[in-house]
């Protein structure tokens, strides 16, 4: 039965800019391996977003792309962004607008960013093993409110970004975070700046009220400046972190150091319509086209997508493949591994690990690839 297609699933795939297409190619390779192993059929509908979409259509989120996203079972995205716009603060149209519009249009109010310190990487981090050991946290970042979406005024001599939150916006992401904490180590940390910001005080008041509905979850409150320090000082303390849009953006890049590289962190954005799965990292333009980017964030994002599609064993197989390959000491250059490999070689190893399962033998892989750098 293993190889009879049983499950036809339509996916929207948005590779985007910079390293986006390279890491997405590996994620699709891994999905194809999952399809082969478990007898599924994934159909991929590719669409443009970001700088490439501006080049092709003038818009960072063409209508065609949005439509493909709306009609898919899930969306897998790479990254957007191009130095052309990063260096031009006067640009009227920007790649980032495409991603923000996509999140807003689909009502993707919760961005879930798990951070795991893999065993095979503990000695490669700039942080000490004993600090990292046991790190397993998950950030719930509010994604469609706050400073990102408040009214903007942009003059030559003056500019402002409004930060606004409503109780409804706080509640919907908070409830997801509470539920997750209830299934994990039962600790929820709200990160805010309630000593200064009115929006943070609204968050804090609401979380105090909601806490009554989740008596088994221990709730803690931490100011964002302190949280930034505690994250690297005592990371294993954290279980679920709940925070607003901008703080979540900043803290997740910081948290990536715990995982060894920004190239390790996946995310899921969920909300009112089709869910979106994308790495936490950006388009890393310095590496574009060089086949050196770490594809793990994109691959684990595809893993989170499988979870959301109800394919738990398949998602587990993806995570197990990552663990196994990392344990061999193999990795892309950002990880400073014992055995270096390229982005596409890493994707090949993951695909083999999934297809071969218990039979997976990296020695045989080396012989087949004829590679000198892999085991
Ligand atoms: P970035 O995340 O692209 O890269 C920052 C650094 O992280 C890189 O210099 C590199 O050292 C490391 N890194 C990131 N991804 C990696 C990977 N897969 N493998 C190995 N190392 C990796 O952030 P940036 O340089 O500040 O931004 C570049 C562009 O990306 C900008 O245009 C920005 O707006 C955009 N951006 C997009 C997203 C997104 O698409 N979700 C996220 C962040 C930034
Ligand atoms: C991310 C990115 C985006 C954000 C940018 C590119 C709009 O940094 O997904 O983390 O700030 O949300
Ligand atoms: Mn970011």
Short mmCIF file of C-alpha atoms and ligand atoms in Angstrom, two decimals:
data_model
loop_
_atom_site.label_atom_id
_atom_site.label_comp_id
_atom_site.label_asym_id
_atom_site.label_seq_id
_atom_site.Cartn_x
_atom_site.Cartn_y
_atom_site.Cartn_z
CA UNK A 1 0.00 0.00 0.00
CA UNK A 2 2.95 2.25 0.69
CA UNK A 3 3.28 3.63 -2.82
CA UNK A 4 -0.29 4.11 -3.90
CA UNK A 5 -1.17 7.81 -3.87
CA UNK A 6 -3.83 8.16 -1.21
CA UNK A 7 -3.82 11.81 -0.50
CA UNK A 8 -3.84 14.58 -3.08
CA UNK A 9 -2.86 17.91 -1.58
CA UNK A 10 -2.57 21.22 -3.38
CA UNK A 11 0.16 23.49 -2.08
CA UNK A 12 1.00 27.07 -3.02
CA UNK A 13 4.77 27.55 -3.19
CA UNK A 14 6.26 31.05 -3.11
CA UNK A 15 10.08 30.84 -3.37
CA UNK A 16 10.57 34.63 -3.31
CA UNK A 17 13.96 36.34 -3.42
CA UNK A 18 17.63 35.75 -2.63
CA UNK A 19 18.17 32.33 -1.05
CA UNK A 20 14.39 31.76 -1.01
CA UNK A 21 14.33 29.62 -4.19
CA UNK A 22 17.37 27.54 -3.07
CA UNK A 23 15.99 26.63 0.33
CA UNK A 24 12.50 26.04 -1.03
CA UNK A 25 13.94 23.64 -3.60
CA UNK A 26 15.24 21.54 -0.69
CA UNK A 27 11.92 21.74 1.14
CA UNK A 28 10.11 20.53 -2.00
CA UNK A 29 12.69 17.75 -2.36
CA UNK A 30 11.89 16.67 1.17
CA UNK A 31 8.14 16.87 0.52
CA UNK A 32 8.60 14.72 -2.57
CA UNK A 33 10.47 12.19 -0.44
CA UNK A 34 7.61 12.23 2.07
CA UNK A 35 5.13 11.73 -0.79
CA UNK A 36 7.12 8.76 -2.07
CA UNK A 37 7.52 7.16 1.34
CA UNK A 38 3.96 7.65 2.57
CA UNK A 39 2.02 7.48 -0.68
CA UNK A 40 0.79 11.05 -1.00
CA UNK A 41 0.56 13.32 -3.98
CA UNK A 42 1.49 16.95 -3.50
CA UNK A 43 0.77 19.32 -6.35
CA UNK A 44 2.72 22.56 -6.28
CA UNK A 45 1.36 25.82 -7.60
CA UNK A 46 4.27 28.27 -7.85
CA UNK A 47 3.75 32.01 -7.44
CA UNK A 48 5.83 35.17 -7.26
CA UNK A 49 6.15 37.35 -4.19
CA UNK A 50 8.56 40.10 -3.17
CA UNK A 51 11.18 41.72 -5.40
CA UNK A 52 10.81 39.13 -8.14
CA UNK A 53 7.08 39.82 -8.25
CA UNK A 54 7.76 43.56 -8.53
CA UNK A 55 10.10 42.81 -11.45
CA UNK A 56 7.49 40.68 -13.18
CA UNK A 57 4.29 42.60 -12.45
CA UNK A 58 5.03 45.83 -10.61
CA UNK A 59 3.32 44.47 -7.48
CA UNK A 60 5.03 42.61 -4.57
CA UNK A 61 1.88 40.46 -4.19
CA UNK A 62 0.20 39.93 -7.57
CA UNK A 63 -3.50 39.04 -7.51
CA UNK A 64 -2.66 35.71 -9.16
CA UNK A 65 -0.39 34.77 -6.24
CA UNK A 66 -2.98 35.72 -3.66
CA UNK A 67 -5.61 33.68 -5.49
CA UNK A 68 -3.31 30.63 -5.62
CA UNK A 69 -2.76 31.01 -1.86
CA UNK A 70 -6.47 31.30 -1.14
CA UNK A 71 -7.30 28.11 -3.02
CA UNK A 72 -4.43 25.98 -1.69
CA UNK A 73 -4.47 23.67 1.33
CA UNK A 74 -1.35 25.41 2.65
CA UNK A 75 1.32 27.88 1.57
CA UNK A 76 5.07 27.33 1.68
CA UNK A 77 7.17 30.47 1.33
CA UNK A 78 10.92 31.09 1.06
CA UNK A 79 11.90 34.67 1.78
CA UNK A 80 11.52 38.12 0.30
CA UNK A 81 13.80 41.15 0.11
CA UNK A 82 16.45 42.65 -2.13
CA UNK A 83 19.36 45.04 -1.46
CA UNK A 84 18.00 47.33 -4.16
CA UNK A 85 15.18 48.25 -1.77
CA UNK A 86 17.12 47.86 1.48
CA UNK A 87 19.38 50.65 0.30
CA UNK A 88 16.61 52.92 -0.91
CA UNK A 89 14.46 54.33 1.90
CA UNK A 90 12.54 56.33 -0.71
CA UNK A 91 11.26 53.30 -2.65
CA UNK A 92 7.47 53.53 -2.94
CA UNK A 93 6.96 49.82 -3.56
CA UNK A 94 8.90 47.34 -1.40
CA UNK A 95 9.16 43.53 -1.38
CA UNK A 96 8.24 43.40 2.32
CA UNK A 97 4.83 44.90 1.52
CA UNK A 98 4.01 41.69 -0.35
CA UNK A 99 4.55 39.54 2.72
CA UNK A 100 2.74 41.94 5.04
CA UNK A 101 -0.22 42.12 2.63
CA UNK A 102 -0.32 38.35 2.38
CA UNK A 103 -0.38 37.98 6.17
CA UNK A 104 -3.10 40.63 6.49
CA UNK A 105 -5.22 39.37 3.58
CA UNK A 106 -5.28 35.84 4.96
CA UNK A 107 -5.79 36.99 8.54
CA UNK A 108 -2.65 35.19 9.72
CA UNK A 109 -2.69 36.58 13.24
CA UNK A 110 -0.47 34.01 14.96
CA UNK A 111 3.12 33.35 13.99
CA UNK A 112 4.48 30.28 15.74
CA UNK A 113 8.26 30.01 15.96
CA UNK A 114 9.69 26.95 17.74
CA UNK A 115 13.31 27.07 18.90
CA UNK A 116 15.13 23.82 19.52
CA UNK A 117 18.78 23.36 20.44
CA UNK A 118 19.72 20.19 18.55
CA UNK A 119 22.07 17.82 20.31
CA UNK A 120 24.42 17.64 17.35
CA UNK A 121 24.92 21.43 17.44
CA UNK A 122 25.41 22.12 21.15
CA UNK A 123 29.18 22.32 20.89
CA UNK A 124 29.12 24.49 17.76
CA UNK A 125 27.22 27.40 19.29
CA UNK A 126 28.86 30.60 20.56
CA UNK A 127 26.95 29.83 23.78
CA UNK A 128 28.16 27.15 26.17
CA UNK A 129 26.64 23.65 26.06
CA UNK A 130 25.48 23.83 29.69
CA UNK A 131 23.53 27.02 28.97
CA UNK A 132 21.90 25.59 25.86
CA UNK A 133 21.12 22.09 27.04
CA UNK A 134 17.38 21.49 27.39
CA UNK A 135 16.39 24.54 25.32
CA UNK A 136 12.98 23.92 23.81
CA UNK A 137 10.81 26.98 23.55
CA UNK A 138 8.18 28.31 21.25
CA UNK A 139 7.39 31.91 20.43
CA UNK A 140 3.81 32.98 19.71
CA UNK A 141 4.21 36.24 17.86
CA UNK A 142 1.13 38.34 17.07
CA UNK A 143 1.38 38.95 13.33
CA UNK A 144 -1.28 41.28 11.97
CA UNK A 145 -1.35 44.17 14.44
CA UNK A 146 0.83 46.60 16.33
CA UNK A 147 3.35 48.98 14.81
CA UNK A 148 3.51 47.02 11.57
CA UNK A 149 -0.05 47.79 10.61
CA UNK A 150 -0.89 51.00 12.48
CA UNK A 151 -1.42 54.24 10.59
CA UNK A 152 1.79 55.68 9.22
CA UNK A 153 2.81 59.22 8.60
CA UNK A 154 5.87 59.61 6.48
CA UNK A 155 7.09 63.16 5.94
CA UNK A 156 10.53 64.52 5.11
CA UNK A 157 11.12 65.90 8.60
CA UNK A 158 8.75 63.82 10.67
CA UNK A 159 7.36 60.30 10.66
CA UNK A 160 5.24 58.14 12.91
CA UNK A 161 3.96 54.57 13.21
CA UNK A 162 0.89 54.00 15.32
CA UNK A 163 0.87 51.01 17.66
CA UNK A 164 -2.68 49.86 18.32
CA UNK A 165 -4.08 46.62 19.68
CA UNK A 166 -7.63 45.58 20.45
CA UNK A 167 -8.71 43.07 23.07
CA UNK A 168 -9.91 40.75 20.28
CA UNK A 169 -6.48 40.79 18.63
CA UNK A 170 -4.80 39.95 21.93
CA UNK A 171 -7.29 37.23 22.85
CA UNK A 172 -7.12 35.16 19.67
CA UNK A 173 -3.35 34.71 19.65
CA UNK A 174 -3.19 34.47 23.45
CA UNK A 175 -5.67 31.59 23.56
CA UNK A 176 -3.57 29.63 21.07
CA UNK A 177 -0.49 30.24 23.22
CA UNK A 178 -2.28 29.22 26.43
CA UNK A 179 -3.53 26.03 24.79
CA UNK A 180 -0.04 25.19 23.56
CA UNK A 181 1.47 25.84 26.99
CA UNK A 182 -1.16 23.51 28.48
CA UNK A 183 0.09 20.72 26.21
CA UNK A 184 3.76 21.40 27.01
CA UNK A 185 5.58 22.39 30.21
CA UNK A 186 2.69 24.65 31.25
CA UNK A 187 4.59 27.90 31.49
CA UNK A 188 3.51 30.97 29.53
CA UNK A 189 5.69 34.07 29.54
CA UNK A 190 4.14 37.30 28.30
CA UNK A 191 6.87 39.59 27.00
CA UNK A 192 5.91 43.25 26.91
CA UNK A 193 6.93 46.77 27.89
CA UNK A 194 4.03 47.43 30.26
CA UNK A 195 6.11 49.85 32.32
CA UNK A 196 5.99 52.26 29.37
CA UNK A 197 3.51 51.28 26.66
CA UNK A 198 -0.29 51.51 26.83
CA UNK A 199 -0.66 48.63 24.36
CA UNK A 200 1.52 46.46 26.61
CA UNK A 201 -0.71 47.26 29.58
CA UNK A 202 -3.73 46.18 27.54
CA UNK A 203 -1.92 42.89 26.77
CA UNK A 204 -1.03 42.39 30.42
CA UNK A 205 -4.56 43.09 31.67
CA UNK A 206 -6.07 40.67 29.16
CA UNK A 207 -3.58 37.91 29.87
CA UNK A 208 -4.28 38.25 33.61
CA UNK A 209 -7.99 37.82 32.85
CA UNK A 210 -7.55 34.94 30.41
CA UNK A 211 -5.24 33.13 32.84
CA UNK A 212 -8.35 32.21 34.87
CA UNK A 213 -9.48 29.97 31.98
CA UNK A 214 -6.19 28.04 32.05
CA UNK A 215 -5.59 27.24 35.74
CA UNK A 216 -2.93 24.63 35.00
CA UNK A 217 -0.76 27.14 33.10
CA UNK A 218 1.67 29.20 35.14
CA UNK A 219 1.78 32.74 33.69
CA UNK A 220 4.74 35.04 33.98
CA UNK A 221 5.36 38.57 32.83
CA UNK A 222 8.69 39.81 31.61
CA UNK A 223 9.73 43.18 30.21
CA UNK A 224 11.17 42.84 26.75
CA UNK A 225 14.58 44.27 27.65
CA UNK A 226 14.99 41.74 30.45
CA UNK A 227 13.58 38.97 28.23
CA UNK A 228 16.23 39.70 25.61
CA UNK A 229 18.87 39.04 28.24
CA UNK A 230 17.21 36.01 29.87
CA UNK A 231 16.86 34.34 26.48
CA UNK A 232 20.59 33.89 26.13
CA UNK A 233 21.35 33.61 29.86
CA UNK A 234 18.77 31.02 30.82
CA UNK A 235 17.04 29.75 27.66
CA UNK A 236 15.89 26.39 29.03
CA UNK A 237 13.70 28.29 31.51
CA UNK A 238 11.28 29.31 28.75
CA UNK A 239 8.41 27.20 27.47
CA UNK A 240 5.88 29.33 25.54
CA UNK A 241 6.64 33.01 24.95
CA UNK A 242 3.72 35.20 23.93
CA UNK A 243 4.40 38.63 22.55
CA UNK A 244 3.33 41.37 20.15
CA UNK A 245 4.42 41.74 16.56
CA UNK A 246 7.67 43.74 16.72
CA UNK A 247 9.02 42.23 19.94
CA UNK A 248 8.38 38.76 18.49
CA UNK A 249 10.27 39.65 15.33
CA UNK A 250 13.33 40.82 17.23
CA UNK A 251 13.38 38.14 19.92
CA UNK A 252 13.08 35.31 17.42
CA UNK A 253 16.22 36.35 15.53
CA UNK A 254 17.98 36.53 18.89
CA UNK A 255 16.63 33.10 19.84
CA UNK A 256 18.06 31.66 16.63
CA UNK A 257 21.51 31.84 18.24
CA UNK A 258 20.28 29.15 20.64
CA UNK A 259 19.56 26.91 17.69
CA UNK A 260 22.98 27.58 16.14
CA UNK A 261 21.92 29.73 13.18
CA UNK A 262 19.08 31.80 11.83
CA UNK A 263 18.99 29.18 9.11
CA UNK A 264 17.52 26.72 11.65
CA UNK A 265 14.25 28.40 12.64
CA UNK A 266 10.96 27.51 10.94
CA UNK A 267 7.60 29.15 11.44
CA UNK A 268 3.89 28.64 10.91
CA UNK A 269 1.49 31.54 10.46
CA UNK A 270 -2.07 30.59 11.18
CA UNK A 271 -5.32 32.47 11.31
CA UNK A 272 -8.56 32.92 9.47
CA UNK A 273 -7.72 31.38 6.08
CA UNK A 274 -4.99 29.22 4.51
CA UNK A 275 -1.94 28.83 6.77
CA UNK A 276 1.50 29.97 5.67
CA UNK A 277 4.78 28.23 6.47
CA UNK A 278 8.06 30.08 6.12
CA UNK A 279 11.54 30.25 7.61
CA UNK A 280 12.15 32.99 10.18
CA UNK A 281 15.15 34.21 8.19
CA UNK A 282 15.19 36.60 5.26
CA UNK A 283 16.54 36.46 1.73
CA UNK A 284 20.23 36.56 2.89
CA UNK A 285 21.26 38.23 -0.40
CA UNK A 286 25.00 37.76 0.23
CA UNK A 287 24.53 34.01 -0.20
CA UNK A 288 22.05 34.04 -3.07
CA UNK A 289 22.93 31.67 -5.91
CA UNK A 290 25.86 30.13 -4.05
CA UNK A 291 24.19 26.97 -2.75
CA UNK A 292 25.53 27.62 0.77
CA UNK A 293 22.36 28.64 2.63
CA UNK A 294 21.07 26.42 5.40
CA UNK A 295 17.82 24.82 4.17
CA UNK A 296 16.76 23.46 7.57
CA UNK A 297 14.47 26.39 8.43
CA UNK A 298 12.60 25.92 5.14
CA UNK A 299 12.49 22.14 5.53
CA UNK A 300 11.21 22.32 9.12
CA UNK A 301 8.62 24.86 7.96
CA UNK A 302 7.42 22.22 5.51
CA UNK A 303 7.39 19.85 8.50
CA UNK A 304 5.13 22.24 10.42
CA UNK A 305 2.93 22.36 7.32
CA UNK A 306 2.60 18.57 7.34
CA UNK A 307 1.55 18.74 10.99
CA UNK A 308 -1.12 21.27 10.16
CA UNK A 309 -2.35 19.11 7.26
CA UNK A 310 -2.91 16.31 9.77
CA UNK A 311 0.10 14.28 8.61
CA UNK A 312 1.81 13.80 11.97
CA UNK A 313 3.99 10.73 11.20
CA UNK A 314 5.19 12.46 8.04
CA UNK A 315 6.03 15.64 9.97
CA UNK A 316 7.85 13.54 12.56
CA UNK A 317 9.83 11.84 9.79
CA UNK A 318 11.02 15.25 8.56
CA UNK A 319 12.16 16.28 12.03
CA UNK A 320 13.84 12.93 12.59
CA UNK A 321 15.71 13.25 9.29
CA UNK A 322 17.06 16.65 10.38
CA UNK A 323 18.13 15.28 13.76
CA UNK A 324 19.85 12.29 12.19
CA UNK A 325 21.76 14.20 9.56
CA UNK A 326 22.90 16.81 12.08
CA UNK A 327 24.05 14.04 14.41
CA UNK A 328 26.45 12.93 11.69
CA UNK A 329 28.21 16.27 12.06
CA UNK A 330 27.17 17.33 8.58
CA UNK A 331 25.91 20.82 7.91
CA UNK A 332 26.02 24.00 5.84
CA UNK A 333 28.81 26.54 6.58
CA UNK A 334 26.74 28.72 8.95
CA UNK A 335 26.72 25.84 11.45
CA UNK A 336 30.52 25.49 11.35
CA UNK A 337 30.06 21.75 11.18
CA UNK A 338 32.73 19.06 11.25
CA UNK A 339 31.73 18.04 7.75
CA UNK A 340 30.68 20.80 5.41
CA UNK A 341 28.09 20.40 2.70
CA UNK A 342 26.09 22.56 0.34
CA UNK A 343 22.45 23.53 0.61
CA UNK A 344 21.43 21.03 -2.08
CA UNK A 345 23.60 18.22 -0.66
CA UNK A 346 21.93 18.71 2.70
CA UNK A 347 18.55 18.49 0.97
CA UNK A 348 19.65 15.27 -0.74
CA UNK A 349 20.71 13.76 2.59
CA UNK A 350 17.38 14.65 4.18
CA UNK A 351 15.45 13.15 1.27
CA UNK A 352 17.50 9.93 1.53
CA UNK A 353 16.98 9.79 5.28
CA UNK A 354 13.21 10.02 4.77
CA UNK A 355 12.98 7.52 1.95
CA UNK A 356 15.37 4.98 3.51
CA UNK A 357 14.13 5.34 7.09
CA UNK A 358 15.98 2.91 9.38
CA UNK A 359 18.11 1.80 6.42
CA UNK A 360 19.60 5.27 5.98
CA UNK A 361 23.34 4.94 5.62
CA UNK A 362 25.38 8.09 5.02
CA UNK A 363 28.38 6.01 3.91
CA UNK A 364 26.43 4.68 1.00
CA UNK A 365 25.26 8.23 0.33
CA UNK A 366 28.83 9.38 0.08
CA UNK A 367 29.71 6.71 -2.41
CA UNK A 368 26.70 7.53 -4.54
CA UNK A 369 27.40 11.25 -4.46
CA UNK A 370 31.11 10.74 -4.97
CA UNK A 371 31.49 13.61 -2.53
CA UNK A 372 34.67 14.21 -0.59
CA UNK A 373 33.06 16.40 2.01
CA UNK A 374 30.33 14.06 3.18
CA UNK A 375 31.50 11.37 5.62
P1 LIG B 1 18.55 37.70 6.78
O1 LIG B 1 17.71 36.86 7.66
O2 LIG B 1 18.33 37.57 5.33
O3 LIG B 1 20.07 37.40 7.09
C1 LIG B 1 20.72 37.77 8.31
C2 LIG B 1 21.91 36.86 8.54
O4 LIG B 1 21.44 35.60 9.03
C3 LIG B 1 22.71 36.52 7.29
O5 LIG B 1 23.73 37.45 7.07
C4 LIG B 1 23.25 35.14 7.62
O6 LIG B 1 24.41 35.26 8.41
C5 LIG B 1 22.17 34.53 8.47
N1 LIG B 1 21.22 33.68 7.71
C6 LIG B 1 19.95 33.95 7.39
N2 LIG B 1 19.38 32.92 6.76
C7 LIG B 1 20.32 31.97 6.65
C8 LIG B 1 20.34 30.66 6.09
N3 LIG B 1 19.26 30.11 5.53
N4 LIG B 1 21.50 29.97 6.14
C9 LIG B 1 22.57 30.47 6.72
N5 LIG B 1 22.62 31.69 7.28
C10 LIG B 1 21.50 32.44 7.26
O7 LIG B 1 18.32 39.20 7.27
P2 LIG B 1 18.82 40.62 6.65
O8 LIG B 1 20.18 40.45 6.07
O9 LIG B 1 18.60 41.60 7.72
O10 LIG B 1 17.78 40.91 5.49
C11 LIG B 1 17.97 40.57 4.12
C12 LIG B 1 16.66 40.81 3.38
O11 LIG B 1 15.68 39.85 3.80
C13 LIG B 1 16.03 42.18 3.61
O12 LIG B 1 15.53 42.66 2.41
C14 LIG B 1 14.92 41.92 4.60
O13 LIG B 1 13.85 42.84 4.50
C15 LIG B 1 14.49 40.54 4.17
N6 LIG B 1 13.84 39.74 5.22
C16 LIG B 1 12.81 38.94 4.81
C17 LIG B 1 12.22 38.08 5.71
C18 LIG B 1 11.14 37.18 5.24
O14 LIG B 1 11.01 36.94 4.05
N7 LIG B 1 10.33 36.61 6.10
C19 LIG B 1 12.71 37.98 7.01
C20 LIG B 1 13.77 38.80 7.39
C21 LIG B 1 14.35 39.67 6.49
C1 LIG B 2 10.05 38.18 9.46
C2 LIG B 2 10.56 39.39 8.69
C3 LIG B 2 9.40 40.28 8.29
C4 LIG B 2 8.80 40.82 9.59
C5 LIG B 2 9.74 41.44 7.35
C6 LIG B 2 10.49 40.99 6.15
C7 LIG B 2 8.51 42.16 6.94
O1 LIG B 2 11.53 40.06 9.40
O2 LIG B 2 9.20 37.46 8.93
O3 LIG B 2 10.51 37.95 10.57
O4 LIG B 2 9.32 41.78 10.16
O5 LIG B 2 7.80 40.26 10.01
MN1 LIG B 3 12.22 38.99 11.17
#
